[in-house]
């Protein structure tokens, strides 16, 4: 993906004065970080982060109060309080940041900066998933209240496979002492460097102007950036959004599925409704083996794994008449055959008649967590197999969005390592 958009320009990434935790004022940098807000879905995960350190970033990205207005006000007050106390402090000058995540299996490196916003029609930053209006509204209220971008989005672009342009600067920078280094409890090692040399910043900016990017993680926050930009009456800091840009020709991302938890549908009811419309087979556990069976089935067609009653049920071979009636035909064949398309168009809409609303469906990244919650609440977990990255990119190039929450690219940048205050730009 290396062709500028129809507007005749590519990515424009500019420096900003990052807000960062002052190490002496917190227990540890690891203790104040968090996964992105939409990954912290379980109350026990939220409580764990809140108790890790009183200044954990989750108190800003997921503030807790009785109403939405109170939550957003609380986040703004907390941010201002931490700034006044010196828990968070701005870097002395605008800069770009090189960011590295590493564990035993994967190495990811990229550049964090403020990216000039553009609409999908410009063909510069390409979404691949639909968004939910209520989530965008919530994130917009939070960003307005705090006047800050609290978490970087994850965007990818495709270089030519060599260490050139921004990637060349990244790979020189990682040989220098970092601004910070920490290891989070998931085993990932994180390092962050400042890029302050004007020549290197120019090298990064020039190298990106010929590229377009795919939103890997953060569709709702990107939609929020665009919404808030439209509210402004003059050019300014709202014309840019906090992102991490990764060259996946050098640092391929991992693609995982996002699973569904159907709150009000027990497994027995879900299976009864499938009679004659899908093939249903009981699959032996434990979970890893059942997921292997799901992977084998998806190699032949649409397949899903249902759980929540103590067992696993492989659902595949959908009825062709059902697909013909339920799946829209005004999009490419690769979209029509997506598991997420069939799940939402055929199963959720036609067979189970479940509205795509928070009280009915939760989106969960971890398969074990989805199964555990389904068993605890007599619900149904629908486990999905990941979509291949080339399918995602191919649809995005055509301007076709996938059903919401179809993919989970990673590793995702840790929240809390660097923030952007719009008041400083």
Short mmCIF file of C-alpha atoms in Angstrom, two decimals:
data_model
loop_
_atom_site.label_atom_id
_atom_site.label_comp_id
_atom_site.label_asym_id
_atom_site.label_seq_id
_atom_site.Cartn_x
_atom_site.Cartn_y
_atom_site.Cartn_z
CA UNK A 1 0.00 0.00 0.00
CA UNK A 2 2.28 2.74 -1.20
CA UNK A 3 0.28 5.00 -3.49
CA UNK A 4 -0.70 8.50 -2.33
CA UNK A 5 -4.37 9.27 -2.14
CA UNK A 6 -6.46 10.97 -4.75
CA UNK A 7 -5.77 14.32 -3.09
CA UNK A 8 -2.20 14.08 -4.41
CA UNK A 9 -0.54 13.84 -1.01
CA UNK A 10 0.42 11.12 1.37
CA UNK A 11 0.97 10.84 5.11
CA UNK A 12 2.06 13.95 6.98
CA UNK A 13 3.42 13.20 10.45
CA UNK A 14 4.56 16.14 12.58
CA UNK A 15 6.26 16.46 15.99
CA UNK A 16 4.39 17.30 19.19
CA UNK A 17 5.26 17.89 22.85
CA UNK A 18 4.45 14.59 24.42
CA UNK A 19 3.09 14.24 27.93
CA UNK A 20 4.88 11.49 29.80
CA UNK A 21 4.86 10.09 33.30
CA UNK A 22 7.62 11.35 35.57
CA UNK A 23 9.23 8.09 36.78
CA UNK A 24 9.99 9.43 40.26
CA UNK A 25 6.28 10.17 40.85
CA UNK A 26 4.90 6.71 40.05
CA UNK A 27 5.58 3.21 41.32
CA UNK A 28 6.86 2.04 37.94
CA UNK A 29 6.21 2.82 34.31
CA UNK A 30 4.81 -0.66 33.81
CA UNK A 31 2.31 -0.11 36.63
CA UNK A 32 0.81 3.00 35.00
CA UNK A 33 0.34 1.52 31.52
CA UNK A 34 -2.75 -0.20 30.17
CA UNK A 35 -3.94 -1.95 27.02
CA UNK A 36 -6.11 0.28 24.78
CA UNK A 37 -9.46 1.23 26.28
CA UNK A 38 -11.48 -1.22 24.16
CA UNK A 39 -9.34 -4.20 25.19
CA UNK A 40 -10.00 -3.61 28.91
CA UNK A 41 -13.49 -5.06 28.84
CA UNK A 42 -13.78 -7.04 32.05
CA UNK A 43 -14.39 -5.40 35.43
CA UNK A 44 -11.67 -7.54 37.01
CA UNK A 45 -9.19 -6.26 34.41
CA UNK A 46 -10.20 -2.68 35.09
CA UNK A 47 -9.89 -3.13 38.86
CA UNK A 48 -6.53 -4.82 38.45
CA UNK A 49 -5.17 -1.85 36.51
CA UNK A 50 -6.65 0.68 38.93
CA UNK A 51 -5.01 -1.09 41.84
CA UNK A 52 -1.63 -1.45 40.10
CA UNK A 53 -0.88 2.23 40.69
CA UNK A 54 -3.13 5.15 41.69
CA UNK A 55 -1.96 6.96 38.57
CA UNK A 56 -2.64 4.18 36.06
CA UNK A 57 -3.69 5.58 32.67
CA UNK A 58 -6.92 3.58 32.83
CA UNK A 59 -8.26 6.31 35.16
CA UNK A 60 -8.11 8.65 32.16
CA UNK A 61 -9.13 6.35 29.30
CA UNK A 62 -11.86 4.51 31.26
CA UNK A 63 -12.91 6.79 34.15
CA UNK A 64 -15.56 5.34 36.45
CA UNK A 65 -18.66 7.33 37.50
CA UNK A 66 -22.43 7.02 37.41
CA UNK A 67 -23.01 9.00 34.23
CA UNK A 68 -21.10 9.65 31.02
CA UNK A 69 -20.85 13.37 31.79
CA UNK A 70 -19.46 12.63 35.24
CA UNK A 71 -16.93 10.16 33.81
CA UNK A 72 -15.57 12.65 31.30
CA UNK A 73 -15.44 15.47 33.85
CA UNK A 74 -13.58 13.17 36.21
CA UNK A 75 -11.02 12.30 33.54
CA UNK A 76 -10.38 15.98 32.82
CA UNK A 77 -9.99 16.78 36.51
CA UNK A 78 -7.67 13.82 37.03
CA UNK A 79 -5.49 14.84 34.09
CA UNK A 80 -5.25 18.43 35.32
CA UNK A 81 -4.48 17.23 38.84
CA UNK A 82 -1.68 14.94 37.65
CA UNK A 83 -0.19 17.76 35.59
CA UNK A 84 -0.32 20.14 38.56
CA UNK A 85 1.29 17.52 40.82
CA UNK A 86 4.02 16.74 38.32
CA UNK A 87 2.92 13.14 37.82
CA UNK A 88 2.73 13.90 34.11
CA UNK A 89 4.98 16.48 32.46
CA UNK A 90 5.42 17.71 28.89
CA UNK A 91 8.63 17.12 27.01
CA UNK A 92 10.65 20.34 26.52
CA UNK A 93 10.13 20.58 22.74
CA UNK A 94 8.04 19.06 19.96
CA UNK A 95 9.43 15.74 18.79
CA UNK A 96 8.65 12.50 17.06
CA UNK A 97 9.07 9.26 19.02
CA UNK A 98 10.42 5.88 17.97
CA UNK A 99 8.60 3.09 19.78
CA UNK A 100 9.57 -0.57 20.09
CA UNK A 101 7.62 -3.54 21.45
CA UNK A 102 9.28 -6.92 21.74
CA UNK A 103 8.66 -10.33 23.24
CA UNK A 104 9.95 -13.82 22.46
CA UNK A 105 7.79 -14.08 19.33
CA UNK A 106 7.46 -10.63 17.76
CA UNK A 107 9.34 -7.36 17.24
CA UNK A 108 7.43 -4.23 16.31
CA UNK A 109 8.92 -0.80 15.72
CA UNK A 110 7.38 2.41 14.46
CA UNK A 111 7.10 6.17 14.82
CA UNK A 112 4.67 8.04 17.07
CA UNK A 113 3.63 11.51 15.98
CA UNK A 114 0.70 13.78 15.19
CA UNK A 115 -0.76 12.74 11.84
CA UNK A 116 -2.64 15.19 9.65
CA UNK A 117 -6.25 14.08 9.42
CA UNK A 118 -7.87 13.14 6.13
CA UNK A 119 -11.23 11.69 5.13
CA UNK A 120 -11.53 8.14 3.76
CA UNK A 121 -12.38 9.67 0.36
CA UNK A 122 -8.87 11.15 0.20
CA UNK A 123 -7.40 7.65 0.10
CA UNK A 124 -4.60 8.52 2.53
CA UNK A 125 -5.74 6.80 5.74
CA UNK A 126 -7.93 3.81 4.96
CA UNK A 127 -10.38 2.29 7.43
CA UNK A 128 -11.34 -1.34 7.05
CA UNK A 129 -14.10 -1.65 9.65
CA UNK A 130 -17.38 0.07 10.40
CA UNK A 131 -17.78 1.94 13.69
CA UNK A 132 -20.50 2.21 16.32
CA UNK A 133 -21.96 5.67 16.76
CA UNK A 134 -22.34 5.48 20.53
CA UNK A 135 -18.66 4.61 20.96
CA UNK A 136 -17.57 7.56 18.79
CA UNK A 137 -19.84 9.85 20.81
CA UNK A 138 -18.32 8.64 24.07
CA UNK A 139 -14.73 9.04 22.87
CA UNK A 140 -15.55 12.48 21.45
CA UNK A 141 -16.95 13.65 24.79
CA UNK A 142 -13.85 12.32 26.55
CA UNK A 143 -11.45 14.07 24.13
CA UNK A 144 -13.38 17.33 24.36
CA UNK A 145 -13.32 17.22 28.15
CA UNK A 146 -9.62 16.44 28.44
CA UNK A 147 -8.48 18.33 25.30
CA UNK A 148 -6.07 15.45 24.87
CA UNK A 149 -5.33 12.36 22.83
CA UNK A 150 -4.70 9.80 25.53
CA UNK A 151 -3.73 6.79 23.37
CA UNK A 152 -1.99 6.42 20.01
CA UNK A 153 -3.86 4.64 17.24
CA UNK A 154 -2.05 1.84 15.41
CA UNK A 155 -1.66 2.52 11.67
CA UNK A 156 0.36 0.54 9.16
CA UNK A 157 1.94 1.32 5.82
CA UNK A 158 3.92 -0.81 3.38
CA UNK A 159 7.48 0.24 2.67
CA UNK A 160 9.65 -1.35 0.02
CA UNK A 161 11.16 -3.84 2.46
CA UNK A 162 14.41 -1.91 2.93
CA UNK A 163 15.59 0.36 5.73
CA UNK A 164 14.74 3.60 3.97
CA UNK A 165 12.81 6.74 4.83
CA UNK A 166 11.17 6.61 8.24
CA UNK A 167 12.30 3.01 8.75
CA UNK A 168 15.92 4.01 8.30
CA UNK A 169 15.59 6.58 11.08
CA UNK A 170 13.84 4.02 13.28
CA UNK A 171 16.60 1.47 12.87
CA UNK A 172 19.35 4.01 13.58
CA UNK A 173 17.52 5.37 16.60
CA UNK A 174 17.14 2.04 18.40
CA UNK A 175 20.93 1.85 18.81
CA UNK A 176 20.80 4.91 21.10
CA UNK A 177 19.85 5.09 24.78
CA UNK A 178 16.04 5.29 25.10
CA UNK A 179 13.94 7.86 26.93
CA UNK A 180 12.26 5.02 28.78
CA UNK A 181 12.23 1.25 28.95
CA UNK A 182 9.82 -0.99 30.80
CA UNK A 183 8.41 -4.51 30.74
CA UNK A 184 4.67 -4.98 31.19
CA UNK A 185 3.08 -8.00 32.83
CA UNK A 186 2.15 -9.50 29.47
CA UNK A 187 5.87 -10.03 28.84
CA UNK A 188 6.32 -7.25 26.30
CA UNK A 189 9.41 -5.06 26.54
CA UNK A 190 8.71 -1.43 25.60
CA UNK A 191 11.26 1.25 24.67
CA UNK A 192 10.71 4.85 23.57
CA UNK A 193 13.18 7.27 21.98
CA UNK A 194 12.97 10.96 21.06
CA UNK A 195 13.72 12.09 17.51
CA UNK A 196 14.74 15.73 17.81
CA UNK A 197 17.30 16.14 15.03
CA UNK A 198 15.68 18.30 12.29
CA UNK A 199 17.37 16.30 9.52
CA UNK A 200 16.04 13.00 10.85
CA UNK A 201 12.57 14.43 11.34
CA UNK A 202 12.64 15.67 7.76
CA UNK A 203 13.78 12.23 6.61
CA UNK A 204 10.79 10.64 8.35
CA UNK A 205 8.33 13.21 7.03
CA UNK A 206 9.65 13.03 3.47
CA UNK A 207 9.62 9.23 3.47
CA UNK A 208 5.97 9.10 4.50
CA UNK A 209 4.62 11.54 1.93
CA UNK A 210 4.46 8.80 -0.72
CA UNK A 211 2.50 6.35 1.41
CA UNK A 212 -1.03 5.69 2.53
CA UNK A 213 -1.91 3.89 5.75
CA UNK A 214 -4.34 1.24 6.91
CA UNK A 215 -6.00 1.69 10.29
CA UNK A 216 -4.96 -1.46 12.11
CA UNK A 217 -6.41 -0.53 15.50
CA UNK A 218 -8.37 2.54 16.50
CA UNK A 219 -11.22 2.99 14.02
CA UNK A 220 -13.47 4.59 16.61
CA UNK A 221 -10.78 7.00 17.75
CA UNK A 222 -9.95 7.95 14.14
CA UNK A 223 -13.65 8.59 13.50
CA UNK A 224 -13.63 10.66 16.69
CA UNK A 225 -10.66 12.71 15.47
CA UNK A 226 -12.56 13.49 12.26
CA UNK A 227 -15.74 14.35 14.13
CA UNK A 228 -13.97 16.78 16.45
CA UNK A 229 -12.08 18.34 13.55
CA UNK A 230 -15.40 19.13 11.84
CA UNK A 231 -16.50 21.03 14.94
CA UNK A 232 -13.59 23.49 14.73
CA UNK A 233 -13.93 26.86 13.03
CA UNK A 234 -10.23 27.45 12.30
CA UNK A 235 -7.13 25.36 11.61
CA UNK A 236 -5.34 24.12 14.69
CA UNK A 237 -4.26 21.10 16.77
CA UNK A 238 -7.56 19.29 16.15
CA UNK A 239 -6.42 18.84 12.53
CA UNK A 240 -3.95 16.19 13.72
CA UNK A 241 -4.31 12.93 15.64
CA UNK A 242 -1.95 10.88 17.80
CA UNK A 243 -0.84 7.72 15.97
CA UNK A 244 1.83 5.02 15.84
CA UNK A 245 2.89 4.29 12.25
CA UNK A 246 4.46 0.86 11.56
CA UNK A 247 6.09 -0.27 8.31
CA UNK A 248 4.72 -3.81 8.05
CA UNK A 249 7.08 -4.68 5.21
CA UNK A 250 9.80 -4.62 7.89
CA UNK A 251 7.72 -5.39 10.99
CA UNK A 252 4.69 -7.57 10.15
CA UNK A 253 1.78 -7.34 12.55
CA UNK A 254 -0.07 -10.23 14.12
CA UNK A 255 -3.75 -10.53 13.14
CA UNK A 256 -6.21 -12.09 15.58
CA UNK A 257 -9.96 -12.48 15.71
CA UNK A 258 -12.39 -10.57 17.91
CA UNK A 259 -15.04 -12.80 19.43
CA UNK A 260 -18.70 -12.14 20.25
CA UNK A 261 -20.48 -12.65 23.55
CA UNK A 262 -24.26 -12.87 23.14
CA UNK A 263 -25.54 -11.83 26.56
CA UNK A 264 -29.17 -12.93 26.28
CA UNK A 265 -28.86 -16.09 24.21
CA UNK A 266 -28.07 -19.41 25.95
CA UNK A 267 -26.16 -21.97 23.91
CA UNK A 268 -29.12 -24.37 23.80
CA UNK A 269 -31.30 -21.72 22.20
CA UNK A 270 -28.58 -20.75 19.74
CA UNK A 271 -28.14 -24.37 18.63
CA UNK A 272 -31.87 -25.06 18.32
CA UNK A 273 -32.26 -22.13 15.94
CA UNK A 274 -29.53 -23.51 13.67
CA UNK A 275 -31.38 -26.72 12.86
CA UNK A 276 -31.06 -27.39 9.13
CA UNK A 277 -29.31 -24.08 8.44
CA UNK A 278 -25.76 -25.05 9.50
CA UNK A 279 -23.94 -28.25 10.27
CA UNK A 280 -23.35 -28.50 14.03
CA UNK A 281 -20.81 -30.84 15.64
CA UNK A 282 -19.67 -31.26 19.23
CA UNK A 283 -15.91 -30.67 19.53
CA UNK A 284 -13.68 -31.98 22.29
CA UNK A 285 -11.84 -29.48 24.46
CA UNK A 286 -9.78 -27.97 25.82
CA UNK A 287 -10.03 -24.60 24.11
CA UNK A 288 -6.78 -24.72 22.07
CA UNK A 289 -7.83 -27.98 20.43
CA UNK A 290 -11.30 -26.64 19.69
CA UNK A 291 -9.77 -23.56 18.08
CA UNK A 292 -7.59 -25.82 15.94
CA UNK A 293 -10.75 -27.55 14.73
CA UNK A 294 -12.23 -24.14 13.93
CA UNK A 295 -9.14 -23.23 11.90
CA UNK A 296 -9.43 -26.44 9.88
CA UNK A 297 -13.11 -25.80 9.18
CA UNK A 298 -12.56 -22.19 8.05
CA UNK A 299 -10.12 -23.44 5.44
CA UNK A 300 -13.16 -24.94 3.68
CA UNK A 301 -15.74 -22.18 4.28
CA UNK A 302 -17.53 -20.17 6.93
CA UNK A 303 -17.26 -21.64 10.42
CA UNK A 304 -17.80 -20.58 14.03
CA UNK A 305 -17.22 -22.13 17.44
CA UNK A 306 -19.99 -21.75 20.03
CA UNK A 307 -19.29 -22.11 23.75
CA UNK A 308 -20.89 -21.31 27.08
CA UNK A 309 -22.51 -24.55 28.22
CA UNK A 310 -19.29 -26.31 29.22
CA UNK A 311 -18.65 -27.72 25.74
CA UNK A 312 -17.70 -26.58 22.25
CA UNK A 313 -19.88 -26.71 19.16
CA UNK A 314 -18.45 -26.27 15.66
CA UNK A 315 -20.92 -24.57 13.34
CA UNK A 316 -20.10 -24.67 9.61
CA UNK A 317 -21.48 -25.39 6.10
CA UNK A 318 -24.20 -22.70 6.05
CA UNK A 319 -27.27 -23.31 3.93
CA UNK A 320 -26.78 -21.72 0.51
CA UNK A 321 -30.34 -20.40 0.38
CA UNK A 322 -29.86 -18.65 3.71
CA UNK A 323 -26.67 -16.97 2.45
CA UNK A 324 -28.36 -15.97 -0.80
CA UNK A 325 -31.21 -14.31 1.06
CA UNK A 326 -29.23 -12.74 3.89
CA UNK A 327 -25.87 -11.57 2.53
CA UNK A 328 -25.89 -8.38 0.42
CA UNK A 329 -24.50 -8.84 -3.07
CA UNK A 330 -23.49 -5.23 -3.76
CA UNK A 331 -19.96 -5.75 -2.43
CA UNK A 332 -16.97 -7.84 -3.57
CA UNK A 333 -17.11 -11.60 -3.27
CA UNK A 334 -14.26 -11.49 -0.73
CA UNK A 335 -16.49 -9.38 1.53
CA UNK A 336 -19.54 -11.59 1.04
CA UNK A 337 -17.56 -14.66 2.12
CA UNK A 338 -16.10 -13.17 5.31
CA UNK A 339 -17.02 -15.04 8.48
CA UNK A 340 -17.96 -11.71 10.09
CA UNK A 341 -20.27 -10.88 7.19
CA UNK A 342 -22.03 -14.24 7.43
CA UNK A 343 -22.21 -14.01 11.22
CA UNK A 344 -23.85 -10.60 11.24
CA UNK A 345 -26.00 -10.86 8.10
CA UNK A 346 -27.16 -14.45 8.44
CA UNK A 347 -26.83 -15.56 12.06
CA UNK A 348 -27.30 -12.43 14.14
CA UNK A 349 -29.79 -10.65 11.87
CA UNK A 350 -31.79 -13.54 10.37
CA UNK A 351 -31.44 -16.64 12.53
CA UNK A 352 -30.96 -15.35 16.07
CA UNK A 353 -32.47 -11.87 15.47
CA UNK A 354 -30.06 -10.17 17.87
CA UNK A 355 -29.61 -6.39 17.62
CA UNK A 356 -26.03 -5.16 17.38
CA UNK A 357 -26.26 -3.18 20.61
CA UNK A 358 -24.13 -3.27 23.80
CA UNK A 359 -26.89 -4.82 25.91
CA UNK A 360 -27.03 -7.75 23.48
CA UNK A 361 -23.46 -8.19 22.18
CA UNK A 362 -20.01 -7.67 23.67
CA UNK A 363 -16.83 -7.80 21.59
CA UNK A 364 -14.01 -9.63 23.35
CA UNK A 365 -10.43 -10.05 22.10
CA UNK A 366 -9.47 -13.03 24.26
CA UNK A 367 -11.13 -16.36 23.46
CA UNK A 368 -10.72 -17.77 26.97
CA UNK A 369 -12.30 -14.65 28.48
CA UNK A 370 -15.25 -14.92 26.10
CA UNK A 371 -15.82 -18.56 27.04
CA UNK A 372 -15.48 -17.84 30.77
CA UNK A 373 -18.02 -15.02 30.66
CA UNK A 374 -20.46 -17.07 28.59
CA UNK A 375 -20.31 -19.95 31.06
CA UNK A 376 -20.69 -17.62 34.02
CA UNK A 377 -23.75 -15.84 32.65
CA UNK A 378 -25.52 -18.60 30.67
CA UNK A 379 -24.69 -16.77 27.44
CA UNK A 380 -23.19 -17.79 24.12
CA UNK A 381 -19.64 -17.08 23.03
CA UNK A 382 -19.15 -17.05 19.26
CA UNK A 383 -15.47 -17.65 18.61
CA UNK A 384 -14.02 -16.51 15.28
CA UNK A 385 -10.97 -17.39 13.20
CA UNK A 386 -8.69 -14.49 12.14
CA UNK A 387 -8.98 -12.86 8.72
CA UNK A 388 -5.81 -12.86 6.64
CA UNK A 389 -4.10 -9.47 6.47
CA UNK A 390 -4.03 -9.44 2.67
CA UNK A 391 -7.84 -9.77 2.61
CA UNK A 392 -8.15 -6.76 4.90
CA UNK A 393 -5.81 -4.67 2.77
CA UNK A 394 -7.47 -5.72 -0.45
CA UNK A 395 -10.90 -4.64 0.74
CA UNK A 396 -9.57 -1.38 2.16
CA UNK A 397 -8.00 -0.51 -1.20
CA UNK A 398 -11.44 -0.89 -2.77
CA UNK A 399 -13.00 1.37 -0.16
CA UNK A 400 -14.97 -1.52 1.32
CA UNK A 401 -15.31 -1.72 5.10
CA UNK A 402 -15.65 -4.97 6.98
CA UNK A 403 -18.24 -5.57 9.71
CA UNK A 404 -17.21 -3.82 12.90
CA UNK A 405 -14.75 -5.58 15.16
CA UNK A 406 -13.71 -8.06 12.47
CA UNK A 407 -9.98 -8.06 13.22
CA UNK A 408 -7.50 -7.42 15.99
CA UNK A 409 -4.07 -6.31 14.78
CA UNK A 410 -1.22 -6.32 17.24
CA UNK A 411 0.71 -5.91 19.27
CA UNK A 412 -1.17 -2.77 20.16
CA UNK A 413 0.77 0.18 21.58
CA UNK A 414 0.63 0.38 25.34
CA UNK A 415 -1.45 3.27 26.62
CA UNK A 416 0.33 5.57 29.05
CA UNK A 417 3.80 5.84 27.53
CA UNK A 418 3.15 9.11 25.70
CA UNK A 419 0.05 11.34 25.53
CA UNK A 420 -0.75 14.42 23.46
CA UNK A 421 -2.26 17.53 25.03
CA UNK A 422 -3.88 19.73 22.42
CA UNK A 423 -3.30 22.73 24.67
CA UNK A 424 0.47 22.37 24.08
CA UNK A 425 0.35 22.28 20.25
#
